[in-house]
CSV table of C-alpha atoms and ligand atoms in Angstrom, one decimal:
chain,number,residue,atom,x,y,z
A,87,UNK,CA,-11.1,-18.7,16.2
A,88,UNK,CA,-7.9,-16.8,15.2
A,89,UNK,CA,-8.6,-13.4,13.8
A,90,UNK,CA,-5.9,-12.0,11.5
A,91,UNK,CA,-7.0,-8.5,10.6
A,92,UNK,CA,-6.5,-7.7,7.0
A,93,UNK,CA,-3.8,-10.3,6.7
A,94,UNK,CA,-3.6,-13.5,4.7
A,95,UNK,CA,-2.1,-12.1,1.5
A,96,UNK,CA,-1.2,-15.2,-0.4
A,97,UNK,CA,1.8,-14.0,-2.2
A,98,UNK,CA,5.1,-13.4,-0.4
A,99,UNK,CA,5.5,-9.7,0.4
A,100,UNK,CA,9.1,-9.9,-0.9
A,101,UNK,CA,7.8,-10.6,-4.4
A,102,UNK,CA,6.0,-7.2,-4.4
A,103,UNK,CA,8.4,-5.1,-2.4
A,104,UNK,CA,10.3,-2.7,-4.6
A,105,UNK,CA,8.1,-3.4,-7.7
A,106,UNK,CA,8.3,-0.3,-9.8
A,107,UNK,CA,4.8,1.3,-10.2
A,108,UNK,CA,2.7,-1.6,-8.9
A,109,UNK,CA,-0.9,-1.8,-10.1
A,110,UNK,CA,-3.3,-1.6,-7.2
A,111,UNK,CA,-6.9,-2.4,-7.8
A,112,UNK,CA,-9.3,-0.9,-5.1
A,113,UNK,CA,-12.7,-2.5,-5.2
A,114,UNK,CA,-16.1,-1.6,-3.5
A,115,UNK,CA,-19.8,-1.9,-4.3
A,116,UNK,CA,-19.8,1.8,-5.1
A,117,UNK,CA,-18.1,4.9,-4.0
A,118,UNK,CA,-17.1,4.1,-0.5
A,119,UNK,CA,-13.8,2.6,-1.4
A,120,UNK,CA,-12.7,6.1,-2.5
A,121,UNK,CA,-12.0,6.8,1.2
A,122,UNK,CA,-9.5,3.9,1.2
A,123,UNK,CA,-8.1,4.8,-2.2
A,124,UNK,CA,-7.3,8.3,-0.9
A,125,UNK,CA,-5.3,6.9,2.0
A,126,UNK,CA,-3.4,4.3,0.0
A,127,UNK,CA,-2.6,6.8,-2.8
A,128,UNK,CA,-1.4,9.2,-0.2
A,129,UNK,CA,1.1,6.6,1.0
A,130,UNK,CA,2.1,5.4,-2.5
A,131,UNK,CA,1.4,8.2,-5.0
A,132,UNK,CA,3.6,6.6,-7.7
A,133,UNK,CA,1.6,3.4,-8.1
A,134,UNK,CA,-1.0,2.8,-10.8
A,135,UNK,CA,-4.5,2.6,-9.5
A,136,UNK,CA,-7.7,1.1,-10.8
A,137,UNK,CA,-10.8,2.0,-8.8
A,138,UNK,CA,-13.7,-0.3,-9.4
A,139,UNK,CA,-17.3,0.3,-8.1
A,140,UNK,CA,-19.6,-2.6,-8.6
A,141,UNK,CA,-22.6,-0.3,-8.9
A,142,UNK,CA,-24.6,-2.9,-10.9
A,143,UNK,CA,-24.9,-4.8,-7.5
A,144,UNK,CA,-25.0,-1.8,-5.1
A,145,UNK,CA,-25.8,-2.0,-2.2
A,146,UNK,CA,-24.0,-5.2,-1.1
A,147,UNK,CA,-25.7,-4.8,2.3
A,148,UNK,CA,-28.9,-6.1,0.9
A,149,UNK,CA,-27.4,-9.3,-0.8
A,150,UNK,CA,-27.6,-12.7,0.9
A,151,UNK,CA,-24.3,-14.3,1.8
A,152,UNK,CA,-24.2,-16.9,-1.0
A,153,UNK,CA,-25.2,-14.3,-3.6
A,154,UNK,CA,-22.5,-11.9,-2.4
A,155,UNK,CA,-19.7,-14.5,-2.5
A,156,UNK,CA,-20.8,-15.5,-6.1
A,157,UNK,CA,-21.0,-11.9,-7.2
A,158,UNK,CA,-17.6,-10.8,-5.9
A,159,UNK,CA,-15.9,-13.9,-7.3
A,160,UNK,CA,-17.5,-13.4,-10.7
A,161,UNK,CA,-16.6,-9.7,-10.9
A,162,UNK,CA,-13.0,-10.3,-9.7
A,163,UNK,CA,-12.5,-13.0,-12.3
A,164,UNK,CA,-13.0,-10.4,-14.9
A,165,UNK,CA,-11.1,-7.6,-13.2
A,166,UNK,CA,-8.0,-9.7,-12.5
A,167,UNK,CA,-7.9,-10.9,-16.1
A,168,UNK,CA,-8.4,-7.4,-17.5
A,169,UNK,CA,-6.3,-5.2,-15.2
A,170,UNK,CA,-3.7,-7.8,-13.9
A,171,UNK,CA,-3.3,-6.1,-10.5
A,172,UNK,CA,-0.3,-6.7,-8.3
A,173,UNK,CA,-2.5,-6.3,-5.3
A,174,UNK,CA,-6.3,-5.9,-4.7
A,175,UNK,CA,-7.8,-4.0,-1.8
A,176,UNK,CA,-11.4,-5.1,-1.0
A,177,UNK,CA,-12.4,-1.7,0.3
A,178,UNK,CA,-15.7,-2.9,1.5
A,179,UNK,CA,-16.5,-4.3,5.0
A,180,UNK,CA,-19.6,-6.0,3.8
A,181,UNK,CA,-17.6,-8.1,1.3
A,182,UNK,CA,-14.4,-8.5,3.3
A,183,UNK,CA,-16.1,-10.0,6.3
A,184,UNK,CA,-17.4,-12.7,4.1
A,185,UNK,CA,-15.5,-13.2,0.8
A,186,UNK,CA,-11.8,-12.9,1.5
A,187,UNK,CA,-11.2,-16.7,2.1
A,188,UNK,CA,-12.9,-17.6,-1.2
A,189,UNK,CA,-10.9,-14.9,-3.1
A,190,UNK,CA,-7.6,-16.0,-1.6
A,191,UNK,CA,-8.4,-19.6,-2.5
A,192,UNK,CA,-9.3,-18.7,-6.1
A,193,UNK,CA,-6.6,-16.1,-7.0
A,194,UNK,CA,-2.8,-15.9,-6.5
A,195,UNK,CA,-3.0,-12.1,-6.3
A,196,UNK,CA,-2.7,-10.8,-2.8
A,197,UNK,CA,-5.9,-9.3,-1.3
A,198,UNK,CA,-6.1,-6.8,1.6
A,199,UNK,CA,-9.5,-6.5,3.1
A,200,UNK,CA,-11.3,-3.9,5.3
A,201,UNK,CA,-13.0,-5.1,8.4
A,202,UNK,CA,-14.7,-3.3,11.3
A,203,UNK,CA,-12.1,-1.3,13.4
A,204,UNK,CA,-13.1,-3.0,16.7
A,205,UNK,CA,-9.6,-3.3,18.0
A,206,UNK,CA,-8.7,0.4,17.8
A,207,UNK,CA,-12.1,1.3,19.1
A,208,UNK,CA,-11.7,-0.8,22.2
A,209,UNK,CA,-8.3,0.9,22.8
A,210,UNK,CA,-9.7,4.4,22.4
A,211,UNK,CA,-12.9,4.2,24.5
A,212,UNK,CA,-12.9,5.5,28.1
A,213,UNK,CA,-16.6,4.9,28.8
A,214,UNK,CA,-16.4,1.3,27.4
A,215,UNK,CA,-19.5,2.1,25.4
A,216,UNK,CA,-18.7,1.6,21.7
A,217,UNK,CA,-21.0,1.6,18.7
A,218,UNK,CA,-20.4,-0.1,15.4
A,219,UNK,CA,-22.1,1.5,12.5
A,220,UNK,CA,-22.2,-0.7,9.4
A,221,UNK,CA,-24.5,-2.2,6.8
A,222,UNK,CA,-27.0,-4.8,7.9
A,223,UNK,CA,-24.9,-7.4,6.2
A,224,UNK,CA,-21.7,-6.6,8.2
A,225,UNK,CA,-23.6,-6.4,11.5
A,226,UNK,CA,-25.0,-9.9,10.9
A,227,UNK,CA,-21.7,-11.5,10.1
A,228,UNK,CA,-20.2,-14.1,12.4
A,229,UNK,CA,-16.8,-12.6,11.5
A,230,UNK,CA,-17.9,-9.3,13.1
A,231,UNK,CA,-19.2,-11.0,16.2
A,232,UNK,CA,-15.9,-12.9,16.6
A,233,UNK,CA,-13.9,-9.7,16.3
A,234,UNK,CA,-16.0,-8.2,19.1
A,235,UNK,CA,-15.5,-11.2,21.3
A,236,UNK,CA,-11.7,-11.2,20.7
A,237,UNK,CA,-10.9,-7.5,21.0
A,238,UNK,CA,-13.7,-5.8,22.8
A,239,UNK,CA,-14.7,-8.2,25.6
A,240,UNK,CA,-14.5,-5.4,28.2
A,241,UNK,CA,-16.8,-3.1,26.2
A,242,UNK,CA,-20.5,-3.0,25.6
A,243,UNK,CA,-20.7,-2.8,21.8
A,244,UNK,CA,-23.9,-1.5,20.2
A,245,UNK,CA,-24.3,-2.9,16.7
A,246,UNK,CA,-26.2,-0.5,14.3
A,247,UNK,CA,-27.1,-1.9,10.9
A,248,UNK,CA,-28.0,1.1,8.8
A,249,UNK,CA,-30.2,0.4,5.8
A,250,UNK,CA,-29.7,3.8,4.2
A,251,UNK,CA,-26.4,5.5,5.0
A,252,UNK,CA,-24.3,4.0,2.2
A,253,UNK,CA,-27.0,5.3,-0.2
A,254,UNK,CA,-26.9,8.7,1.4
A,255,UNK,CA,-23.1,8.8,0.9
A,256,UNK,CA,-23.6,8.0,-2.8
A,257,UNK,CA,-26.2,10.7,-3.1
A,258,UNK,CA,-23.8,13.2,-1.4
A,259,UNK,CA,-21.1,12.6,-3.9
A,260,UNK,CA,-23.6,12.5,-6.8
A,261,UNK,CA,-24.6,16.1,-5.9
A,262,UNK,CA,-28.0,15.2,-4.3
A,263,UNK,CA,-27.3,15.3,-0.5
A,264,UNK,CA,-30.0,14.2,1.9
A,265,UNK,CA,-31.1,16.6,4.7
A,266,UNK,CA,-29.6,16.6,8.3
A,267,UNK,CA,-32.7,15.0,9.8
A,268,UNK,CA,-32.3,11.9,7.6
A,269,UNK,CA,-28.7,11.6,8.6
A,270,UNK,CA,-29.4,12.1,12.3
A,271,UNK,CA,-32.1,9.4,12.3
A,272,UNK,CA,-29.7,6.9,10.8
A,273,UNK,CA,-27.0,7.4,13.4
A,274,UNK,CA,-29.3,8.0,16.5
A,275,UNK,CA,-29.1,4.4,17.7
A,276,UNK,CA,-25.3,4.7,18.0
A,277,UNK,CA,-25.7,7.2,20.9
A,278,UNK,CA,-26.3,5.3,24.1
A,279,UNK,CA,-26.5,6.6,27.7
A,280,UNK,CA,-26.3,4.4,30.8
A,281,UNK,CA,-28.0,5.2,34.1
A,282,UNK,CA,-24.6,5.7,35.7
A,283,UNK,CA,-24.0,8.6,33.4
A,284,UNK,CA,-21.6,6.8,31.0
A,285,UNK,CA,-22.3,7.4,27.3
A,286,UNK,CA,-21.0,6.2,24.0
A,287,UNK,CA,-17.6,7.8,23.2
A,288,UNK,CA,-16.4,5.9,20.1
A,289,UNK,CA,-18.2,5.0,16.9
A,290,UNK,CA,-16.6,2.6,14.4
A,291,UNK,CA,-17.2,3.6,10.8
A,292,UNK,CA,-17.5,0.0,9.6
A,293,UNK,CA,-18.6,0.8,6.1
A,294,UNK,CA,-16.2,2.6,3.8
A,295,UNK,CA,-19.0,4.8,2.5
A,296,UNK,CA,-19.5,6.5,5.9
A,297,UNK,CA,-16.3,8.6,6.0
A,298,UNK,CA,-17.6,10.4,2.9
A,299,UNK,CA,-20.2,11.9,5.2
A,300,UNK,CA,-18.0,12.4,8.3
A,301,UNK,CA,-18.2,16.2,8.5
A,302,UNK,CA,-22.0,16.0,8.3
A,303,UNK,CA,-22.2,13.2,10.8
A,304,UNK,CA,-20.1,15.2,13.3
A,305,UNK,CA,-22.4,18.1,12.8
A,306,UNK,CA,-25.6,16.2,13.5
A,307,UNK,CA,-24.3,13.9,16.3
A,308,UNK,CA,-26.0,14.5,19.7
A,309,UNK,CA,-22.6,14.8,21.4
A,310,UNK,CA,-19.0,14.6,20.2
A,311,UNK,CA,-17.5,11.1,19.9
A,312,UNK,CA,-14.3,9.6,18.3
A,313,UNK,CA,-15.2,8.3,14.9
A,314,UNK,CA,-12.8,5.5,13.8
A,315,UNK,CA,-12.1,5.3,10.0
A,316,UNK,CA,-10.0,2.2,9.2
A,317,UNK,CA,-8.5,3.7,6.0
A,318,UNK,CA,-5.1,4.8,7.4
A,319,UNK,CA,-4.6,1.2,8.8
A,320,UNK,CA,-5.4,-0.3,5.4
A,321,UNK,CA,-2.8,2.0,3.8
A,322,UNK,CA,-0.2,0.9,6.3
A,323,UNK,CA,-1.0,-2.8,5.6
A,324,UNK,CA,-0.7,-2.2,1.8
A,325,UNK,CA,2.7,-0.5,2.4
A,326,UNK,CA,3.9,-3.5,4.4
A,327,UNK,CA,3.1,-5.6,1.4
A,328,UNK,CA,4.4,-3.4,-1.5
A,329,UNK,CA,7.0,-1.3,0.3
A,330,UNK,CA,7.4,2.4,0.4
A,331,UNK,CA,7.9,4.6,-2.7
A,332,UNK,CA,11.2,3.5,-4.4
A,333,UNK,CA,13.9,6.1,-4.4
A,334,UNK,CA,14.0,6.2,-8.2
A,335,UNK,CA,10.2,6.8,-8.5
A,336,UNK,CA,9.2,10.2,-9.8
A,337,UNK,CA,5.8,11.9,-10.2
A,338,UNK,CA,2.4,10.5,-9.7
A,339,UNK,CA,0.8,7.3,-11.0
A,340,UNK,CA,-2.4,7.2,-12.9
A,341,UNK,CA,-5.9,6.4,-11.5
A,342,UNK,CA,-8.5,4.8,-13.7
A,343,UNK,CA,-12.2,4.5,-12.6
A,344,UNK,CA,-14.4,1.7,-13.7
A,345,UNK,CA,-18.1,1.0,-12.9
A,346,UNK,CA,-20.0,-2.2,-13.6
A,347,UNK,CA,-23.2,-0.3,-14.6
A,348,UNK,CA,-22.3,3.4,-14.7
A,349,UNK,CA,-25.8,4.6,-13.9
A,350,UNK,CA,-24.3,6.5,-10.9
A,351,UNK,CA,-22.1,8.6,-13.2
A,352,UNK,CA,-23.8,12.0,-13.0
A,353,UNK,CA,-21.9,15.2,-13.9
A,354,UNK,CA,-21.4,16.2,-10.3
A,355,UNK,CA,-20.0,12.7,-9.6
A,356,UNK,CA,-17.6,12.8,-12.5
A,357,UNK,CA,-16.4,16.2,-11.1
A,358,UNK,CA,-16.0,14.7,-7.6
A,359,UNK,CA,-14.0,11.8,-9.1
A,360,UNK,CA,-11.8,14.2,-11.1
A,361,UNK,CA,-11.2,16.2,-7.9
A,362,UNK,CA,-9.9,13.0,-6.4
A,363,UNK,CA,-7.6,12.5,-9.3
A,364,UNK,CA,-9.8,10.1,-11.3
A,365,UNK,CA,-10.6,11.8,-14.6
A,366,UNK,CA,-10.5,8.7,-16.7
A,367,UNK,CA,-13.7,6.8,-16.0
A,368,UNK,CA,-15.0,3.8,-17.9
A,369,UNK,CA,-18.1,1.5,-17.8
A,370,UNK,CA,-17.1,-2.1,-17.6
A,371,UNK,CA,-20.6,-3.6,-17.8
A,372,UNK,CA,-21.1,-6.7,-15.6
A,373,UNK,CA,-24.8,-7.0,-15.0
A,374,UNK,CA,-26.1,-8.5,-11.7
A,375,UNK,CA,-27.9,-11.8,-12.5
A,376,UNK,CA,-29.7,-12.8,-9.3
A,377,UNK,CA,-31.2,-16.3,-9.2
B,426,DGL,N1,-18.9,0.2,1.2
B,426,DGL,C1,-19.4,-1.0,1.7
B,426,DGL,C2,-18.9,-1.4,3.1
B,426,DGL,O1,-17.8,-1.0,3.5
B,426,DGL,C3,-20.9,-1.2,1.7
B,426,DGL,C4,-22.0,-0.5,1.0
B,426,DGL,C5,-23.0,-1.5,0.4
B,426,DGL,O2,-24.0,-1.9,1.1
B,426,DGL,O3,-22.8,-1.8,-0.7
B,426,DGL,O4,-19.5,-2.2,3.8
């Protein structure tokens, strides 16, 4: 199987390059995609951004594959019609590892996905013990297993499907952080020691929520490791498609936030969003109807 990381944008890059103030829609199940939004915005501050959190269906990690494909297609149908983005970033590993082919088939808009950063992890490790920390959905995907076989054949990769960490990241931003012991328990299986003394030296943050907790994860980790956040690579991929800031551009683009339920929108969360430059937040209600 050929694995084309984050590629497959269906529209020619030339059509987007140089577009004045392109509209970029960044999508996740909740708040994790903010880590990707920050990186993309840093590279292209003049663009218009729409950040959408599908909080009505959070967490995606608990949805079955057919339900997740149907949900993302249904939500995207509405978002593409309303916001008419020039490019969409699926800032969610759980969705990207499954839904990108269906999205690219359905829409002419180019999609950039986020998938587990196995390739840079394999390049960075010295002990050849790498851990992949993700949602249970991402850990189960054949896409993830194919990535490992293609890029990390020389490494022992420990897959850790965390049931709670994405929720803990949401709580952190909403002003209700969990304690260190809860975080430590969630990441403990990532830290492996072999009888020959080798130990895990690289952990892939294969869920966009996790970098929101990075300083706390570093503080509770049993030993220092390299944590790999794919956000800068995603920003580079977006720049390849839309080009750098045009010379004539001045100032900063706008950033609108939209949530499909809005129940996560506490006052501390609104403040955290405003700190990240999203002060205009709307509820775009799209309830989750599970069969
Ligand atoms: N942020 C999402 C990801 O990158 C997942 C969180 C969820 O389970 O909804 O996988």
